Tab-separated table of C-alpha atoms and ligand atoms in Angstrom:
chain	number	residue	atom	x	y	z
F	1	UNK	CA	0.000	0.000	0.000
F	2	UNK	CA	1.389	3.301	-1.055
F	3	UNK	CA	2.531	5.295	1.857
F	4	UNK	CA	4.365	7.883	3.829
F	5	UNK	CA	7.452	6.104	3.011
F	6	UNK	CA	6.959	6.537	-0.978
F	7	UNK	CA	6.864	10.449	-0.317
F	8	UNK	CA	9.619	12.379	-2.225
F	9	UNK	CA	8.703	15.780	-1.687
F	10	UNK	CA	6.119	16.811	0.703
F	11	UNK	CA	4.694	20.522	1.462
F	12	UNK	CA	3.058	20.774	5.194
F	13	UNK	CA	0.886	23.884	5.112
F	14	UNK	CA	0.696	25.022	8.501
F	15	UNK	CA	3.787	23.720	9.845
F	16	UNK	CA	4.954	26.961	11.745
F	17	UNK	CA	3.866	25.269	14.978
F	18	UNK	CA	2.059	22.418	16.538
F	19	UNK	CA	1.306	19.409	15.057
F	20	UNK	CA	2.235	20.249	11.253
F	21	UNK	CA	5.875	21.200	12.435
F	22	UNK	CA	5.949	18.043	14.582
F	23	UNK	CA	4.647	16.606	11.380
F	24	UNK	CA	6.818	17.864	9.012
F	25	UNK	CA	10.399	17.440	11.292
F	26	UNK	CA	9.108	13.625	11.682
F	27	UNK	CA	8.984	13.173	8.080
F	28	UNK	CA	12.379	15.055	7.576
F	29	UNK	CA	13.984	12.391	9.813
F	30	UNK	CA	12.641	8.933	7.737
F	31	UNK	CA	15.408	6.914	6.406
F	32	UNK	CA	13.719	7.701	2.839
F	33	UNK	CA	14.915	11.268	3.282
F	34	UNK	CA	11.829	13.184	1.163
F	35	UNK	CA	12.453	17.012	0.204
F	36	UNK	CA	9.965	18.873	2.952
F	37	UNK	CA	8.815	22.104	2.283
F	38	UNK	CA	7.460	24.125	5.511
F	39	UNK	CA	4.548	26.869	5.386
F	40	UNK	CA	2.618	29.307	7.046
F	41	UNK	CA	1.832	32.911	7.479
F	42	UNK	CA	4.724	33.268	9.738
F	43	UNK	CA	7.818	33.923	8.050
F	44	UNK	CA	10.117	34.533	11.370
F	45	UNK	CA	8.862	31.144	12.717
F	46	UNK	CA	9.729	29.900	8.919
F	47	UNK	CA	13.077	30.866	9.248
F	48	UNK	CA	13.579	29.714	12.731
F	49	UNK	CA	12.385	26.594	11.579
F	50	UNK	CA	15.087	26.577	8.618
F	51	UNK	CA	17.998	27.718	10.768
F	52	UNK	CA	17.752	24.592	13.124
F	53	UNK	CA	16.561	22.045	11.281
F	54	UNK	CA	17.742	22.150	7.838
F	55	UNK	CA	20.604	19.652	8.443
F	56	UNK	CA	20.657	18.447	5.064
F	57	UNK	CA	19.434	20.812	2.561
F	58	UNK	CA	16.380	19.014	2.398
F	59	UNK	CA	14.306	21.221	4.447
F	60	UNK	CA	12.818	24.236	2.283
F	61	UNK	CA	10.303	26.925	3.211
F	62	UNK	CA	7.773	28.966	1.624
F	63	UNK	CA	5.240	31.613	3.029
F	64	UNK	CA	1.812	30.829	2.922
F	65	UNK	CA	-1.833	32.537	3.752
F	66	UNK	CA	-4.699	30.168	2.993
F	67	UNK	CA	-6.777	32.601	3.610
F	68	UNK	CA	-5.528	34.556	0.800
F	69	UNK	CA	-7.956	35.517	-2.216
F	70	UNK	CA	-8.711	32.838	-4.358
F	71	UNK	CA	-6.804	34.269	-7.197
F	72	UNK	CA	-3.696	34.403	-5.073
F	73	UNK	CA	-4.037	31.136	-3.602
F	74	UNK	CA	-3.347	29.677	-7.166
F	75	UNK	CA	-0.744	31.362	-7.564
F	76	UNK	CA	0.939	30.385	-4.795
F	77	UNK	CA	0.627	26.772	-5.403
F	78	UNK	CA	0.958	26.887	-9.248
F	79	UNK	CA	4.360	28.673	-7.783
F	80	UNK	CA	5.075	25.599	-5.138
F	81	UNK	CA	4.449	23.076	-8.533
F	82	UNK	CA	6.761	25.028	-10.686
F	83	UNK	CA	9.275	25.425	-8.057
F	84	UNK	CA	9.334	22.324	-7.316
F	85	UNK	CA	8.035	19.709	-9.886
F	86	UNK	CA	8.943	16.238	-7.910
F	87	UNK	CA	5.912	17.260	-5.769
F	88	UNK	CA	3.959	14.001	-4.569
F	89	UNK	CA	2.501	14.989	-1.481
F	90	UNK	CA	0.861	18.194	0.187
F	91	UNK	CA	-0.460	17.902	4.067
F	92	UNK	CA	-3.121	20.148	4.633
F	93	UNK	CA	-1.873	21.218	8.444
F	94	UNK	CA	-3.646	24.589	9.104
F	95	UNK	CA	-6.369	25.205	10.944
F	96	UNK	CA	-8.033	27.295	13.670
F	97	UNK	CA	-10.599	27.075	16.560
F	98	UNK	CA	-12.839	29.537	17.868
F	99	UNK	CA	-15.529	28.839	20.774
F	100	UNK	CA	-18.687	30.348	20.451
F	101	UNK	CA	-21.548	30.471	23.019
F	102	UNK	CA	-24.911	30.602	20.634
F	103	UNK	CA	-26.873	30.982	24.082
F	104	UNK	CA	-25.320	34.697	23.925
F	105	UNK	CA	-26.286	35.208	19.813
F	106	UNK	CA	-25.206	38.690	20.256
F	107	UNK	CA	-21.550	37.441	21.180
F	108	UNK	CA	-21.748	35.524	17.681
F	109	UNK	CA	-19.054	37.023	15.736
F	110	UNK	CA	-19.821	36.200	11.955
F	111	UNK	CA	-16.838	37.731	10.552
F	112	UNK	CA	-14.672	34.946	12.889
F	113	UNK	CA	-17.236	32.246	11.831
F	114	UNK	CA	-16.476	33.002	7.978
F	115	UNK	CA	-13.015	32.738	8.651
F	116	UNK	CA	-12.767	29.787	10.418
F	117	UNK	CA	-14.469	27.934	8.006
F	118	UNK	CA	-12.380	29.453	5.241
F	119	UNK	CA	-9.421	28.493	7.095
F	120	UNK	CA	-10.569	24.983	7.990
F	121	UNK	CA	-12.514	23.838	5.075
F	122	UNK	CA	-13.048	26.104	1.969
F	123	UNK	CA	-9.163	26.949	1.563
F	124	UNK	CA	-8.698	23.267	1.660
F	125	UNK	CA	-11.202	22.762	-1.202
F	126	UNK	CA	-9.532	25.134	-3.470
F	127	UNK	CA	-6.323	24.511	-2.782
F	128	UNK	CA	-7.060	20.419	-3.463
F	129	UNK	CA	-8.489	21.712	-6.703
F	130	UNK	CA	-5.666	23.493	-7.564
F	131	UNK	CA	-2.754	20.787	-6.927
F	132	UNK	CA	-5.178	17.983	-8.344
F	133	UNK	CA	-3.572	18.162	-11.754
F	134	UNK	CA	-0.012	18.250	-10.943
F	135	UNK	CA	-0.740	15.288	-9.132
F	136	UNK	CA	-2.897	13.586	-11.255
F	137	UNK	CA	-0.650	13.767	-13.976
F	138	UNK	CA	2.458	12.738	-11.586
F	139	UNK	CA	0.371	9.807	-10.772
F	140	UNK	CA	-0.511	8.634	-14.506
F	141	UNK	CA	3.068	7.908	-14.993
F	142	UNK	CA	2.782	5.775	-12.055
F	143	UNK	CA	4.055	7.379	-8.817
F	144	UNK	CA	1.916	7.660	-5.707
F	145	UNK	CA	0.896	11.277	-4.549
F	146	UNK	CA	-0.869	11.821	-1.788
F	147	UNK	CA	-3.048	14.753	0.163
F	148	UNK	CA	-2.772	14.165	3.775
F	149	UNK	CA	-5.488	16.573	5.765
F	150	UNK	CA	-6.496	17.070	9.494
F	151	UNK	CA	-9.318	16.790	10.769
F	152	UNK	CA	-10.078	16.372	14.452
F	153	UNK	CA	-12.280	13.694	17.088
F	154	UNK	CA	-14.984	17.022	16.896
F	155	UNK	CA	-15.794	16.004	13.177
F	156	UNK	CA	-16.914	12.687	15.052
F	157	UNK	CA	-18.589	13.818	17.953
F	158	UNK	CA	-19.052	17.885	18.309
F	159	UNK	CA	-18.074	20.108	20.922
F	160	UNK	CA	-20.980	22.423	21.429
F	161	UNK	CA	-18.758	24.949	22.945
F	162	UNK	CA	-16.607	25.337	19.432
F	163	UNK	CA	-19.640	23.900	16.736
F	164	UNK	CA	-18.121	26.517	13.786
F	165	UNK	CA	-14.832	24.628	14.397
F	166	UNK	CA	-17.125	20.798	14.938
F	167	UNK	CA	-19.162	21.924	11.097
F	168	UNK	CA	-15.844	22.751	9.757
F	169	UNK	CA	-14.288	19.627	10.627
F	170	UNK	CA	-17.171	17.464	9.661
F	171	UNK	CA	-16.587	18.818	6.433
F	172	UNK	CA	-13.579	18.361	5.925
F	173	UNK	CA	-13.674	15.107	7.505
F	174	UNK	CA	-16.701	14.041	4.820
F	175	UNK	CA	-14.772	16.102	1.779
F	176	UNK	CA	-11.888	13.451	2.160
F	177	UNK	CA	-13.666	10.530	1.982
F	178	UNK	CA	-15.037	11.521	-0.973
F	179	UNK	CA	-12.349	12.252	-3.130
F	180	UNK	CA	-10.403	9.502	-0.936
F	181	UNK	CA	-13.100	7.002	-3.244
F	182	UNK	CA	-12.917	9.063	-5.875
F	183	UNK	CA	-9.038	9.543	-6.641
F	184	UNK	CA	-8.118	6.016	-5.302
F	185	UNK	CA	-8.460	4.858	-9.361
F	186	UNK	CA	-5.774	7.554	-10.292
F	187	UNK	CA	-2.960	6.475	-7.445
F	188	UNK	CA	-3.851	10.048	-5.486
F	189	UNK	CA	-3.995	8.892	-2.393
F	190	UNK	CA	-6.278	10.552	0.150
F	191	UNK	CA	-5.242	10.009	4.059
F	192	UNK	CA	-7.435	11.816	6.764
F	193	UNK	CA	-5.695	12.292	10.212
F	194	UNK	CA	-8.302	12.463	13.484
F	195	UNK	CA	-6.363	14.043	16.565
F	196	UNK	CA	-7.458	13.983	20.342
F	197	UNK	CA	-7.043	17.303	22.267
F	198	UNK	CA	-3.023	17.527	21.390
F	199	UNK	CA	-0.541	19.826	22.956
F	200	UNK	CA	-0.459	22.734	20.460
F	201	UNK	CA	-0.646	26.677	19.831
F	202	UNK	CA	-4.723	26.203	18.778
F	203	UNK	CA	-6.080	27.319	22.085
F	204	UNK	CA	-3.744	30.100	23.214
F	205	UNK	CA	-5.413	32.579	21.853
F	206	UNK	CA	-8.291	31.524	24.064
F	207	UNK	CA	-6.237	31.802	27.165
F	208	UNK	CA	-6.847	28.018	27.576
F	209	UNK	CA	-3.231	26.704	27.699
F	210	UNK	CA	-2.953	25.511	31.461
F	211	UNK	CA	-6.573	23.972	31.744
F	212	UNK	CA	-6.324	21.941	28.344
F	213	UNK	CA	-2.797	20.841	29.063
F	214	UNK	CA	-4.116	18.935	32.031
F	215	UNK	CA	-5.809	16.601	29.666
F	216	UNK	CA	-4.448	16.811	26.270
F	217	UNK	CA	-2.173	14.085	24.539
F	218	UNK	CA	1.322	15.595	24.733
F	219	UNK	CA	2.538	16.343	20.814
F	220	UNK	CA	5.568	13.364	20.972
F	221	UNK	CA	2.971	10.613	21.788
F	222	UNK	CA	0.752	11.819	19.237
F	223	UNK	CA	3.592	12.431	16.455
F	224	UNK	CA	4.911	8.815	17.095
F	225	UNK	CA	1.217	7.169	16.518
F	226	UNK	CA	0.495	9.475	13.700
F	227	UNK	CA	4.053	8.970	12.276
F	228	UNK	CA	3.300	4.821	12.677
F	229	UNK	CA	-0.211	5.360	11.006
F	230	UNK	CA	1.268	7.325	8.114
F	231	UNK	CA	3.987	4.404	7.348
F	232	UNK	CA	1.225	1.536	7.801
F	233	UNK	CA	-0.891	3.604	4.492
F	234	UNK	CA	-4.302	3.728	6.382
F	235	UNK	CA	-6.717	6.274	4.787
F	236	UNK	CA	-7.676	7.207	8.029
F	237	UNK	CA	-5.660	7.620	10.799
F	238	UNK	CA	-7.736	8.519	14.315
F	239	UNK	CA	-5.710	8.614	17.355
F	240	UNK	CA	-6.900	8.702	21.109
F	241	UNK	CA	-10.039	9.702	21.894
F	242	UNK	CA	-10.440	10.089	18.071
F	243	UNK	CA	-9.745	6.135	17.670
F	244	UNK	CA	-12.995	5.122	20.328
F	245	UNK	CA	-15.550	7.668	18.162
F	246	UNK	CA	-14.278	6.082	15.205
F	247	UNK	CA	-15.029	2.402	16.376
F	248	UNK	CA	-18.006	3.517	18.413
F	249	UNK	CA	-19.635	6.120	15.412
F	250	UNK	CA	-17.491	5.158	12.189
F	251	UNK	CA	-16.844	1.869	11.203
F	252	UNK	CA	-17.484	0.528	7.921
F	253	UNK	CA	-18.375	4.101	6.420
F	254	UNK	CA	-15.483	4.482	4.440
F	255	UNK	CA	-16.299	0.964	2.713
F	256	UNK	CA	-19.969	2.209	2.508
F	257	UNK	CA	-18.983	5.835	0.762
F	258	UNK	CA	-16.879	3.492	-2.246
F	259	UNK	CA	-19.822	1.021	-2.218
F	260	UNK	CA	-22.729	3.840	-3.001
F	261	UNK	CA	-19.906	5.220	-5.923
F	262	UNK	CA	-19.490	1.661	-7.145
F	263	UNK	CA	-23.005	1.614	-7.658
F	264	UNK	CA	-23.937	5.227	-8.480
F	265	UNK	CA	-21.056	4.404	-11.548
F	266	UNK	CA	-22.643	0.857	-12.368
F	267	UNK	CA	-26.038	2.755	-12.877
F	268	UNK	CA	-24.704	5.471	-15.052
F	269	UNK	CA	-22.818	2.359	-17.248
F	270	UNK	CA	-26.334	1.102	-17.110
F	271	UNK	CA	-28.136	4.529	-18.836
M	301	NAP	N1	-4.287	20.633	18.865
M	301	NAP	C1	-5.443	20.012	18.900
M	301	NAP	O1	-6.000	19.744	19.976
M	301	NAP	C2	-6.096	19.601	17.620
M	301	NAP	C3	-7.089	18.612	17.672
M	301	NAP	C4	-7.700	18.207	16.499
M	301	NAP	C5	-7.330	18.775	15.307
M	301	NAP	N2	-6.345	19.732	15.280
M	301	NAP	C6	-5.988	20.295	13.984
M	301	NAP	O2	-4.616	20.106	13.741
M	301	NAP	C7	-4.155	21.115	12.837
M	301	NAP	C8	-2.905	21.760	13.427
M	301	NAP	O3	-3.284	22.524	14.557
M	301	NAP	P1	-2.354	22.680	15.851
M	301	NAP	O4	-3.082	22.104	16.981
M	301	NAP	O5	-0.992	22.223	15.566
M	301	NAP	O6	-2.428	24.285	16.034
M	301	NAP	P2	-1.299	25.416	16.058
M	301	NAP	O7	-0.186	25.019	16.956
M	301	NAP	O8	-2.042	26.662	16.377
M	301	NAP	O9	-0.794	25.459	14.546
M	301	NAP	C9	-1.637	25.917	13.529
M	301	NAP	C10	-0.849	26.089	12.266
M	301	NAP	O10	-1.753	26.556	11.258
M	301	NAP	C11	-1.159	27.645	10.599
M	301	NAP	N3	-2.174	28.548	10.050
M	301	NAP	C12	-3.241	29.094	10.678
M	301	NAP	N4	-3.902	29.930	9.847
M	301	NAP	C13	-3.225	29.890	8.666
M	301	NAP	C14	-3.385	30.553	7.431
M	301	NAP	N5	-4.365	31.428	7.222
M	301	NAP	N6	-2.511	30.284	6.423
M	301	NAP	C15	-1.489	29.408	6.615
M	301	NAP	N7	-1.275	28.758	7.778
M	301	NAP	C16	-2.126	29.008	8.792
M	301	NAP	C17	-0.287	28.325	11.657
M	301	NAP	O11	0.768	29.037	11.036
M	301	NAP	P3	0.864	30.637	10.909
M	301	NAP	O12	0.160	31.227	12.107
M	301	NAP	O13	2.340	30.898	10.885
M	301	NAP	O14	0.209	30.964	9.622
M	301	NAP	C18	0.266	27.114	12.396
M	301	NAP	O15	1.428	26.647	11.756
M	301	NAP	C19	-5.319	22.097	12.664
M	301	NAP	O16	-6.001	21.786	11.463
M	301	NAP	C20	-6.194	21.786	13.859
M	301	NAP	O17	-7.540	22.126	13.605
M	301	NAP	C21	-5.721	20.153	16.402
């Protein structure tokens, strides 16, 4: 099964911090030594990340606003495929989290809601859409590419106190396993990572650092299990409390999303 391991050169958008750095350095280190491009709006943490890490000269960087114009957002990534044209694998890392309390609808701020799911969801969709036929033609000539996207346990089971974030992740979370069916036939490879609560920068900004930390999974555990998922070539990799709402809410859907497009194609063939 195509895998982490067949990566040559991977970009991780949103790797300035958090889990898509932790990503990104882990996939740095394998023994197959891919090219790893880092991203995000940050360019100081960029070239911090550069500075230390870059051991090798395999370890590139390249600033990065998803939520960028639509316009702009092609350009960036039709400038990421030019630049670099052995390409295989993008991980779609970013991602934000605001809470909202819709008890207090006058406390809803929309402009934060539109931006989240930007962020979270719609940049995702247009920037999938805009790699697609690098990879797609990468992949006729018979090497594996792959689009590797977070997600999150809330796209199981919501969290009423962030449901923007929960809708946003549900979508995403449905979004791959659709085109996870639907690519499969043209060796792009869709994998879907589900994390727990995870040490991270995503709720600092909420001044919730010291009471999540007493619960969350610390980013090393979750790296190595992600990192272990990634080499087995799972299509969906949950992890802690992610992994019991998958067995308890999930299984068999994946199978049931290629069955219904096995049979939506047999009835067109039929027409
Ligand atoms: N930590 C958790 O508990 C948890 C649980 C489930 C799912 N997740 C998901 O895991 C992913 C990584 O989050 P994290 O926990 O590692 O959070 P984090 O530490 O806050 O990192 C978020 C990353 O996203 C980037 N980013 C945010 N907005 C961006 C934009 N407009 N353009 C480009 N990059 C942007 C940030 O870089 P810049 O600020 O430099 O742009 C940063 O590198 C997210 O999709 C998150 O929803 C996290």
């Amino acid at each position: 099964m195509p895998s982490i391991t067949d990566v040559k050169c991977i970009l991780v958008i949103g790797s300035t911090a958090g889990i898509g750095r932790a990503l990104a350095l882990n996939i740095l280190a394998l023994p197959t030594k891919p090219t790893v491009i880092v991203a995000g709006r940050r360019q100081q943490r960029l070239d911090e990340i550069i500075k230390a890490e870059n051991k090798d000269d395999r370890l590139r960087a390249v600033r990065f606003d998803v939520n960028a114009d639509r316009a702009t957002l092609k350009k960036s990534v039709d400038e990421v495929v030019k630049q670099y044209p052995e390409l295989d694998a993008v991980m779609f890392a970013s991602g934000v989290q605001q809470e909202f309390d819709f008890t207090k609808p006058e406390s809803v701020d929309l402009d934060k809601i539109a931006e989240e799911l930007n962020t979270n969801y719609t940049s995702v969709v247009n920037m999938t859409t805009f790699f697609l036929p690098h990879f797609i033609q990468l992949s006729s000539s018979g090497r594996p590419s792959f689009i590797y996207a977070i997600t999150s346990s809330l796209s199981i089971v919501s969290g009423p106190w962030v449901p923007c974030y929960c809708a946003s992740k549900a979508a995403l979370r449905s979004f791959c396993q659709s085109i996870h069916v639907a690519l499969k036939d043209k060796n792009v490879h869709v994998v879907e990572i589900l994390p727990p609560l995870v040490e991270s920068e995503l709720h600092d900004h909420q001044g919730k650092r010291e009471a999540l930390s007493k619960t969350w999974m610390p980013l090393d555990d979750f790296t190595e299990k992600t990192m272990a998922g990634l080499r087995s070539g799972a299509a969906e990799i949950p992890i802690g409390q992610a992994e019991t709402y998958h067995k308890q809410f999930e299984t068999g859907k994946l199978e049931a999303v290629a069955k219904q497009y096995e049979q939506r194609k047999a009835a067109e063939k039929g027409n």
